[in-house]
Amino acid sequence: MGLSNVMKNNTLNEAKEKKIYARPAVASIILALSCLLLVGSLVLAISVGAASISFADVWQAVFAYQQGNEDHQIIRSIRLPRELGAAVVGAAFAVSGAIMQGMTKNPLADPGLLGLNAGASLGLAIAFSYVGNTNYMIIMLFSFIGAGIAACLVFGFSAMNRGGMTPLKITLAGAAVTAFLSSIGEGIALINKLSQSIAFWTAGGVSGTTWAQLQIVTPTVLLGIMIAIMLSRSLTVLSFGEDVAKGLGQRTFIVKAVLMTVVLILAGAAVSLVGAIAFVGLLIPHIVRFLVGNDYRWIIPCSAVIGSVFLVLADTAARMVNPPFETPMGAIVAILGLPFFLYLARKGRSLI
Amino acid sequence: MMSTRHLKRSIIIIISTFVLLLLIFTISVATGFASLSPDRLLPTLFGNGTAKENLILFTFRLPRILIAVLAGMGLALSGAILQSITRNPLADPGILGINSGAGLFVVFFVLLFGNSTGNHLYLLPLFALIGGLITAIFIYLFSYKKGEGIQPGRMLLVGVGLAAAINGALLTLASKMAREEYDFFANWAAGRIWGDDWLFVFALLPWLVLLIPFIYFKSNTLNTMALNEELSVGLGVKTNKERYTLLLVSVALAAASVSVSGGIAFIGLLAPHIARSLVGPRHQLFLPVAAMFGGLLLLSADTIGRVLLDTIGIPAGVIVSFIGAPYFLYLMAKK
């Protein structure tokens, strides 16, 4: 065993002694429970609504579909894609938030707050205005590129700051980038008189999700989450600080680049389906970290599943508050997420 | 203290800024659809114009120009105060969430009254003002912590978070509107100067007339506050009380300005920075320059937007953000 390996082990032990407090037993129970919860909330979400459908019918519609049954048709063509969409988007936002929080060591990181969602929405506006909205793949590509531009702006400028980036500064940069990109998007939309169609898209929640969209978004998001899980060990090390990671022989640049790409793919895909929803990526990873400790091998899968549960329930709540009208899901998520953000902002002195 | 040479230079800068403002004013009147050539401007202004010229100047152009200038001034001063009392060069009323709060109430207004033009349109600034003030109170309450008072950095964070939440809520509300109603709101939010009517000028003017002298009167307090907290306490400034008063003034100015101009961000950031780089950090000199640059910037943005795309026009807020946001990021990277 070479000297460098010994050193590696020493630093690893140090890091372990200092910080890792994973709770694998608890984490696996939570993961199993939240998977069950996800199935349960999906069934619940599909059965309640303007037309109430019994649980047994939900089961049959999925596993023993009957062509002539009206309930089955509602489930297959409207509710099922919608709730699956909510689940996919919830997982995407939660995982991208978790990755960003780990990478930047910034507890306030969230694709919405850091401007990624605004970038993706700008991409949507450009796609709608100049490309036409015929091909969903192209729309998703544009929103992915938009999120990428936003991320480059925020993190590029953050990296240029020699004084070190506090969460306050990154959050302010995110706010500025959001203002910048959304005003460009708004300008483009106003000039092309598409403002409301885009607003409807970005605010419409998951209603109107189609199978065709899911066929593209679901594999993309799953791929992103899988890469994230594969890199979760490195992410844990990275979350202890770049020095620790380098000391352990990690090629931090490559790891960071890949993780950032995953964040962009997840945020871009999610925004292209549901529009800009802030706070999911902030809220879920914090709850998960509280439950399972700070090992990202557990944080990422748990975030994915709990994020899904959260958005499925949020969407169900949105449909149930004032039926048959739908309360916008974004509003509900914001109402739930804001107190949490305020709590975080008030708690830490180190943030500023 | 201040050298006479510096003072002289500052006075020259103040005067040339004013001249620049007049120049932009002339350009703004002389460009675009229904314009008035510069040589006819003075005669018309002093009552010797034809009926058509009077109509163009006094009905179309002058109110809109005055609103741009006044709102720009209000936003610039608001930003200047915020930056001084928080000692954070990145503070801007737009980023702090005051625009979003005002925007939410504009949505309520449109949902209540529709977008039909009528006398109730004059209530809109009032709605936006109330929205801005309520948001400010929330920011205040949420960033207050027992024993520490209001910590400026935390206040910014709370503002950003609140803005994100309000934006989420108002966008979803707005997407349910009828098409014309939504267009009205979208234009407001993008910062299109819409209140081109004398009444809106008179709605905005009192705020500025009352608050600008007050701020100027507080110049010395602001000077010491901008330096550092211990020093200002040592110099006998009752920090908390003064800070809260000034914060309230700053918010009131921003909310009043935004209520007639539409959601415009970054003026409160840009203008004070330009002013500070020209005449230095002494508030007695820097506040007037900042105010004039605020007016100048917003008027230029509005003129450019109006001329660039003749029939529709690009909202002034979009143009300001286009310049302001990169500048913000540059400032952040430089610090």
mmCIF file of N, CA and C in Angstrom, chain B residues 100-194:
data_model
loop_
_atom_site.group_PDB
_atom_site.id
_atom_site.type_symbol
_atom_site.label_atom_id
_atom_site.label_comp_id
_atom_site.label_asym_id
_atom_site.label_seq_id
_atom_site.Cartn_x
_atom_site.Cartn_y
_atom_site.Cartn_z
ATOM 1 N N SER B 100 -42.727 42.339 -6.182
ATOM 2 C CA SER B 100 -43.609 41.173 -6.222
ATOM 3 C C SER B 100 -44.863 41.418 -5.408
ATOM 4 N N GLY B 101 -44.686 42.020 -4.221
ATOM 5 C CA GLY B 101 -45.843 42.308 -3.380
ATOM 6 C C GLY B 101 -46.801 43.254 -4.063
ATOM 7 N N ALA B 102 -46.235 44.301 -4.661
ATOM 8 C CA ALA B 102 -47.077 45.246 -5.394
ATOM 9 C C ALA B 102 -47.767 44.527 -6.548
ATOM 10 N N GLY B 103 -47.017 43.630 -7.226
ATOM 11 C CA GLY B 103 -47.580 42.884 -8.346
ATOM 12 C C GLY B 103 -48.755 42.021 -7.937
ATOM 13 N N LEU B 104 -48.633 41.397 -6.766
ATOM 14 C CA LEU B 104 -49.723 40.553 -6.279
ATOM 15 C C LEU B 104 -51.002 41.368 -6.134
ATOM 16 N N PHE B 105 -50.858 42.591 -5.621
ATOM 17 C CA PHE B 105 -52.055 43.409 -5.444
ATOM 18 C C PHE B 105 -52.582 43.936 -6.764
ATOM 19 N N VAL B 106 -51.689 44.095 -7.752
ATOM 20 C CA VAL B 106 -52.177 44.457 -9.081
ATOM 21 C C VAL B 106 -53.028 43.320 -9.639
ATOM 22 N N VAL B 107 -52.599 42.081 -9.374
ATOM 23 C CA VAL B 107 -53.399 40.934 -9.802
ATOM 24 C C VAL B 107 -54.769 40.971 -9.130
ATOM 25 N N PHE B 108 -54.784 41.211 -7.815
ATOM 26 C CA PHE B 108 -56.066 41.311 -7.110
ATOM 27 C C PHE B 108 -56.939 42.381 -7.751
ATOM 28 N N PHE B 109 -56.298 43.512 -8.048
ATOM 29 C CA PHE B 109 -57.029 44.627 -8.638
ATOM 30 C C PHE B 109 -57.682 44.208 -9.950
ATOM 31 N N VAL B 110 -56.888 43.558 -10.800
ATOM 32 C CA VAL B 110 -57.425 43.163 -12.104
ATOM 33 C C VAL B 110 -58.536 42.136 -11.931
ATOM 34 N N LEU B 111 -58.365 41.221 -10.969
ATOM 35 C CA LEU B 111 -59.403 40.225 -10.732
ATOM 36 C C LEU B 111 -60.685 40.880 -10.225
ATOM 37 N N LEU B 112 -60.538 41.955 -9.462
ATOM 38 C CA LEU B 112 -61.700 42.653 -8.923
ATOM 39 C C LEU B 112 -62.417 43.474 -9.985
ATOM 40 N N PHE B 113 -61.632 44.277 -10.711
ATOM 41 C CA PHE B 113 -62.244 45.270 -11.581
ATOM 42 C C PHE B 113 -62.178 44.932 -13.055
ATOM 43 N N GLY B 114 -61.410 43.908 -13.432
ATOM 44 C CA GLY B 114 -61.179 43.698 -14.849
ATOM 45 C C GLY B 114 -60.209 44.755 -15.336
ATOM 46 N N ASN B 115 -59.996 44.783 -16.656
ATOM 47 C CA ASN B 115 -59.027 45.760 -17.131
ATOM 48 C C ASN B 115 -59.704 46.917 -17.842
ATOM 49 N N SER B 116 -61.037 46.974 -17.754
ATOM 50 C CA SER B 116 -61.758 48.017 -18.460
ATOM 51 C C SER B 116 -61.306 49.375 -17.948
ATOM 52 N N THR B 117 -61.061 50.270 -18.872
ATOM 53 C CA THR B 117 -60.621 51.588 -18.445
ATOM 54 C C THR B 117 -61.812 52.339 -17.866
ATOM 55 N N GLY B 118 -61.582 52.948 -16.763
ATOM 56 C CA GLY B 118 -62.638 53.701 -16.112
ATOM 57 C C GLY B 118 -62.023 54.433 -14.959
ATOM 58 N N ASN B 119 -62.853 55.064 -14.181
ATOM 59 C CA ASN B 119 -62.306 55.870 -13.098
ATOM 60 C C ASN B 119 -61.569 55.043 -12.052
ATOM 61 N N HIS B 120 -62.008 53.777 -11.897
ATOM 62 C CA HIS B 120 -61.362 52.990 -10.853
ATOM 63 C C HIS B 120 -59.905 52.704 -11.157
ATOM 64 N N LEU B 121 -59.486 52.936 -12.415
ATOM 65 C CA LEU B 121 -58.085 52.728 -12.761
ATOM 66 C C LEU B 121 -57.181 53.572 -11.874
ATOM 67 N N TYR B 122 -57.736 54.681 -11.430
ATOM 68 C CA TYR B 122 -56.930 55.541 -10.563
ATOM 69 C C TYR B 122 -56.680 54.909 -9.200
ATOM 70 N N LEU B 123 -57.389 53.841 -8.899
ATOM 71 C CA LEU B 123 -57.163 53.146 -7.629
ATOM 72 C C LEU B 123 -55.961 52.214 -7.699
ATOM 73 N N LEU B 124 -55.551 51.916 -8.931
ATOM 74 C CA LEU B 124 -54.482 50.925 -9.079
ATOM 75 C C LEU B 124 -53.201 51.272 -8.318
ATOM 76 N N PRO B 125 -52.707 52.516 -8.437
ATOM 77 C CA PRO B 125 -51.496 52.836 -7.664
ATOM 78 C C PRO B 125 -51.681 52.583 -6.177
ATOM 79 N N LEU B 126 -52.872 52.867 -5.692
ATOM 80 C CA LEU B 126 -53.148 52.661 -4.274
ATOM 81 C C LEU B 126 -53.024 51.182 -3.922
ATOM 82 N N PHE B 127 -53.594 50.337 -4.791
ATOM 83 C CA PHE B 127 -53.487 48.893 -4.563
ATOM 84 C C PHE B 127 -52.025 48.462 -4.526
ATOM 85 N N ALA B 128 -51.279 48.897 -5.542
ATOM 86 C CA ALA B 128 -49.876 48.485 -5.624
ATOM 87 C C ALA B 128 -49.111 48.981 -4.406
ATOM 88 N N LEU B 129 -49.431 50.188 -3.984
ATOM 89 C CA LEU B 129 -48.750 50.762 -2.824
ATOM 90 C C LEU B 129 -49.020 49.924 -1.583
ATOM 91 N N ILE B 130 -50.295 49.578 -1.388
ATOM 92 C CA ILE B 130 -50.643 48.769 -0.215
ATOM 93 C C ILE B 130 -49.919 47.426 -0.282
ATOM 94 N N GLY B 131 -49.907 46.817 -1.486
ATOM 95 C CA GLY B 131 -49.217 45.538 -1.645
ATOM 96 C C GLY B 131 -47.744 45.645 -1.287
ATOM 97 N N GLY B 132 -47.098 46.691 -1.785
ATOM 98 C CA GLY B 132 -45.684 46.884 -1.495
ATOM 99 C C GLY B 132 -45.443 47.080 -0.011
ATOM 100 N N LEU B 133 -46.296 47.877 0.618
ATOM 101 C CA LEU B 133 -46.103 48.152 2.046
ATOM 102 C C LEU B 133 -46.339 46.899 2.881
ATOM 103 N N ILE B 134 -47.367 46.133 2.536
ATOM 104 C CA ILE B 134 -47.631 44.904 3.300
ATOM 105 C C ILE B 134 -46.448 43.949 3.177
ATOM 106 N N THR B 135 -45.930 43.816 1.952
ATOM 107 C CA THR B 135 -44.754 42.962 1.775
ATOM 108 C C THR B 135 -43.609 43.445 2.650
ATOM 109 N N ALA B 136 -43.415 44.747 2.662
ATOM 110 C CA ALA B 136 -42.319 45.303 3.458
ATOM 111 C C ALA B 136 -42.510 44.980 4.933
ATOM 112 N N ILE B 137 -43.756 45.078 5.393
ATOM 113 C CA ILE B 137 -44.014 44.762 6.804
ATOM 114 C C ILE B 137 -43.681 43.300 7.086
ATOM 115 N N PHE B 138 -44.058 42.430 6.132
ATOM 116 C CA PHE B 138 -43.745 41.009 6.324
ATOM 117 C C PHE B 138 -42.234 40.778 6.357
ATOM 118 N N ILE B 139 -41.537 41.405 5.421
ATOM 119 C CA ILE B 139 -40.076 41.250 5.398
ATOM 120 C C ILE B 139 -39.509 41.668 6.758
ATOM 121 N N TYR B 140 -40.025 42.764 7.222
ATOM 122 C CA TYR B 140 -39.625 43.329 8.501
ATOM 123 C C TYR B 140 -39.851 42.346 9.641
ATOM 124 N N LEU B 141 -41.081 41.834 9.721
ATOM 125 C CA LEU B 141 -41.442 40.933 10.818
ATOM 126 C C LEU B 141 -40.621 39.661 10.767
ATOM 127 N N PHE B 142 -40.481 39.115 9.554
ATOM 128 C CA PHE B 142 -39.800 37.832 9.453
ATOM 129 C C PHE B 142 -38.305 37.957 9.693
ATOM 130 N N SER B 143 -37.747 39.128 9.429
ATOM 131 C CA SER B 143 -36.301 39.220 9.637
ATOM 132 C C SER B 143 -35.972 39.753 11.031
ATOM 133 N N TYR B 144 -36.997 40.092 11.804
ATOM 134 C CA TYR B 144 -36.737 40.561 13.151
ATOM 135 C C TYR B 144 -36.470 39.375 14.062
ATOM 136 N N LYS B 145 -35.413 39.485 14.836
ATOM 137 C CA LYS B 145 -35.082 38.416 15.759
ATOM 138 C C LYS B 145 -34.818 39.046 17.112
ATOM 139 N N LYS B 146 -35.373 38.460 18.129
ATOM 140 C CA LYS B 146 -35.233 39.033 19.459
ATOM 141 C C LYS B 146 -33.760 39.133 19.852
ATOM 142 N N GLY B 147 -33.383 40.258 20.382
ATOM 143 C CA GLY B 147 -32.006 40.414 20.839
ATOM 144 C C GLY B 147 -31.071 40.926 19.760
ATOM 145 N N GLU B 148 -31.393 40.604 18.493
ATOM 146 C CA GLU B 148 -30.502 41.044 17.419
ATOM 147 C C GLU B 148 -31.115 42.144 16.589
ATOM 148 N N GLY B 149 -32.408 42.347 16.747
ATOM 149 C CA GLY B 149 -33.062 43.327 15.896
ATOM 150 C C GLY B 149 -33.119 42.827 14.469
ATOM 151 N N ILE B 150 -33.042 43.747 13.527
ATOM 152 C CA ILE B 150 -33.098 43.346 12.134
ATOM 153 C C ILE B 150 -31.708 43.345 11.558
ATOM 154 N N GLN B 151 -31.281 42.157 11.165
ATOM 155 C CA GLN B 151 -29.957 42.042 10.595
ATOM 156 C C GLN B 151 -30.069 42.223 9.091
ATOM 157 N N PRO B 152 -29.332 43.183 8.513
ATOM 158 C CA PRO B 152 -29.533 43.520 7.096
ATOM 159 C C PRO B 152 -29.437 42.330 6.159
ATOM 160 N N GLY B 153 -28.424 41.488 6.344
ATOM 161 C CA GLY B 153 -28.262 40.352 5.447
ATOM 162 C C GLY B 153 -29.459 39.430 5.491
ATOM 163 N N ARG B 154 -29.934 39.192 6.714
ATOM 164 C CA ARG B 154 -31.082 38.317 6.841
ATOM 165 C C ARG B 154 -32.292 38.937 6.159
ATOM 166 N N MET B 155 -32.387 40.270 6.259
ATOM 167 C CA MET B 155 -33.504 40.947 5.636
ATOM 168 C C MET B 155 -33.499 40.710 4.121
ATOM 169 N N LEU B 156 -32.326 40.775 3.519
ATOM 170 C CA LEU B 156 -32.243 40.526 2.077
ATOM 171 C C LEU B 156 -32.693 39.108 1.743
ATOM 172 N N LEU B 157 -32.195 38.151 2.534
ATOM 173 C CA LEU B 157 -32.567 36.754 2.290
ATOM 174 C C LEU B 157 -34.065 36.560 2.376
ATOM 175 N N VAL B 158 -34.638 37.097 3.460
ATOM 176 C CA VAL B 158 -36.083 36.963 3.646
ATOM 177 C C VAL B 158 -36.818 37.574 2.470
ATOM 178 N N GLY B 159 -36.341 38.732 2.016
ATOM 179 C CA GLY B 159 -36.977 39.399 0.885
ATOM 180 C C GLY B 159 -36.958 38.535 -0.369
ATOM 181 N N VAL B 160 -35.799 37.939 -0.640
ATOM 182 C CA VAL B 160 -35.684 37.105 -1.845
ATOM 183 C C VAL B 160 -36.636 35.911 -1.756
ATOM 184 N N GLY B 161 -36.662 35.278 -0.569
ATOM 185 C CA GLY B 161 -37.540 34.123 -0.403
ATOM 186 C C GLY B 161 -38.995 34.492 -0.559
ATOM 187 N N LEU B 162 -39.358 35.604 0.068
ATOM 188 C CA LEU B 162 -40.730 36.067 -0.011
ATOM 189 C C LEU B 162 -41.101 36.372 -1.464
ATOM 190 N N ALA B 163 -40.169 37.006 -2.176
ATOM 191 C CA ALA B 163 -40.428 37.337 -3.582
ATOM 192 C C ALA B 163 -40.665 36.072 -4.391
ATOM 193 N N ALA B 164 -39.839 35.038 -4.133
ATOM 194 C CA ALA B 164 -40.002 33.795 -4.890
ATOM 195 C C ALA B 164 -41.380 33.197 -4.635
ATOM 196 N N ALA B 165 -41.798 33.210 -3.365
ATOM 197 C CA ALA B 165 -43.099 32.631 -3.036
ATOM 198 C C ALA B 165 -44.226 33.441 -3.652
ATOM 199 N N ILE B 166 -44.148 34.763 -3.523
ATOM 200 C CA ILE B 166 -45.217 35.595 -4.069
ATOM 201 C C ILE B 166 -45.294 35.438 -5.578
ATOM 202 N N ASN B 167 -44.122 35.400 -6.228
ATOM 203 C CA ASN B 167 -44.120 35.240 -7.683
ATOM 204 C C ASN B 167 -44.804 33.951 -8.096
ATOM 205 N N GLY B 168 -44.485 32.867 -7.360
ATOM 206 C CA GLY B 168 -45.143 31.601 -7.657
ATOM 207 C C GLY B 168 -46.648 31.735 -7.557
ATOM 208 N N ALA B 169 -47.094 32.384 -6.482
ATOM 209 C CA ALA B 169 -48.531 32.506 -6.263
ATOM 210 C C ALA B 169 -49.175 33.397 -7.315
ATOM 211 N N LEU B 170 -48.539 34.538 -7.613
ATOM 212 C CA LEU B 170 -49.232 35.479 -8.504
ATOM 213 C C LEU B 170 -49.241 35.006 -9.940
ATOM 214 N N LEU B 171 -48.191 34.260 -10.328
ATOM 215 C CA LEU B 171 -48.176 33.742 -11.688
ATOM 216 C C LEU B 171 -49.307 32.748 -11.889
ATOM 217 N N THR B 172 -49.505 31.896 -10.871
ATOM 218 C CA THR B 172 -50.557 30.907 -11.006
ATOM 219 C C THR B 172 -51.929 31.581 -11.007
ATOM 220 N N LEU B 173 -52.085 32.627 -10.183
ATOM 221 C CA LEU B 173 -53.349 33.364 -10.191
ATOM 222 C C LEU B 173 -53.565 34.020 -11.550
ATOM 223 N N ALA B 174 -52.484 34.633 -12.050
ATOM 224 C CA ALA B 174 -52.616 35.411 -13.271
ATOM 225 C C ALA B 174 -52.927 34.549 -14.478
ATOM 226 N N SER B 175 -52.445 33.287 -14.450
ATOM 227 C CA SER B 175 -52.679 32.454 -15.620
ATOM 228 C C SER B 175 -54.155 32.103 -15.767
ATOM 229 N N LYS B 176 -54.933 32.343 -14.721
ATOM 230 C CA LYS B 176 -56.374 32.054 -14.810
ATOM 231 C C LYS B 176 -57.173 33.223 -15.390
ATOM 232 N N MET B 177 -56.495 34.369 -15.600
ATOM 233 C CA MET B 177 -57.233 35.550 -16.047
ATOM 234 C C MET B 177 -57.684 35.416 -17.497
ATOM 235 N N ALA B 178 -58.617 36.291 -17.855
ATOM 236 C CA ALA B 178 -58.966 36.392 -19.264
ATOM 237 C C ALA B 178 -57.783 37.006 -20.002
ATOM 238 N N ARG B 179 -57.765 36.805 -21.305
ATOM 239 C CA ARG B 179 -56.574 37.160 -22.062
ATOM 240 C C ARG B 179 -56.186 38.646 -21.937
ATOM 241 N N GLU B 180 -57.161 39.538 -22.102
ATOM 242 C CA GLU B 180 -56.840 40.972 -22.070
ATOM 243 C C GLU B 180 -56.377 41.366 -20.674
ATOM 244 N N GLU B 181 -57.053 40.778 -19.679
ATOM 245 C CA GLU B 181 -56.657 41.080 -18.302
ATOM 246 C C GLU B 181 -55.222 40.656 -18.065
ATOM 247 N N TYR B 182 -54.906 39.467 -18.579
ATOM 248 C CA TYR B 182 -53.554 38.988 -18.372
ATOM 249 C C TYR B 182 -52.545 39.900 -19.050
ATOM 250 N N ASP B 183 -52.882 40.342 -20.261
ATOM 251 C CA ASP B 183 -51.962 41.232 -20.971
ATOM 252 C C ASP B 183 -51.686 42.493 -20.155
ATOM 253 N N PHE B 184 -52.749 43.023 -19.571
ATOM 254 C CA PHE B 184 -52.587 44.217 -18.750
ATOM 255 C C PHE B 184 -51.612 43.945 -17.613
ATOM 256 N N PHE B 185 -51.829 42.823 -16.927
ATOM 257 C CA PHE B 185 -50.958 42.495 -15.802
ATOM 258 C C PHE B 185 -49.522 42.244 -16.265
ATOM 259 N N ALA B 186 -49.383 41.484 -17.357
ATOM 260 C CA ALA B 186 -48.035 41.136 -17.831
ATOM 261 C C ALA B 186 -47.258 42.395 -18.173
ATOM 262 N N ASN B 187 -47.946 43.349 -18.769
ATOM 263 C CA ASN B 187 -47.279 44.604 -19.090
ATOM 264 C C ASN B 187 -46.880 45.361 -17.843
ATOM 265 N N TRP B 188 -47.742 45.333 -16.858
ATOM 266 C CA TRP B 188 -47.386 45.988 -15.592
ATOM 267 C C TRP B 188 -46.143 45.338 -15.004
ATOM 268 N N ALA B 189 -46.167 43.998 -14.967
ATOM 269 C CA ALA B 189 -45.075 43.278 -14.322
ATOM 270 C C ALA B 189 -43.762 43.473 -15.063
ATOM 271 N N ALA B 190 -43.836 43.621 -16.381
ATOM 272 C CA ALA B 190 -42.606 43.790 -17.147
ATOM 273 C C ALA B 190 -42.110 45.228 -17.064
ATOM 274 N N GLY B 191 -42.831 46.069 -16.371
ATOM 275 C CA GLY B 191 -42.371 47.435 -16.183
ATOM 276 C C GLY B 191 -42.628 48.329 -17.380
ATOM 277 N N ARG B 192 -43.823 48.223 -17.952
ATOM 278 C CA ARG B 192 -44.190 49.183 -18.979
ATOM 279 C C ARG B 192 -44.827 50.380 -18.280
ATOM 280 N N ILE B 193 -44.302 51.558 -18.580
ATOM 281 C CA ILE B 193 -44.853 52.740 -17.925
ATOM 282 C C ILE B 193 -46.224 52.990 -18.515
ATOM 283 N N TRP B 194 -47.231 52.770 -17.696
ATOM 284 C CA TRP B 194 -48.573 52.724 -18.260
ATOM 285 C C TRP B 194 -49.399 53.938 -17.858
#
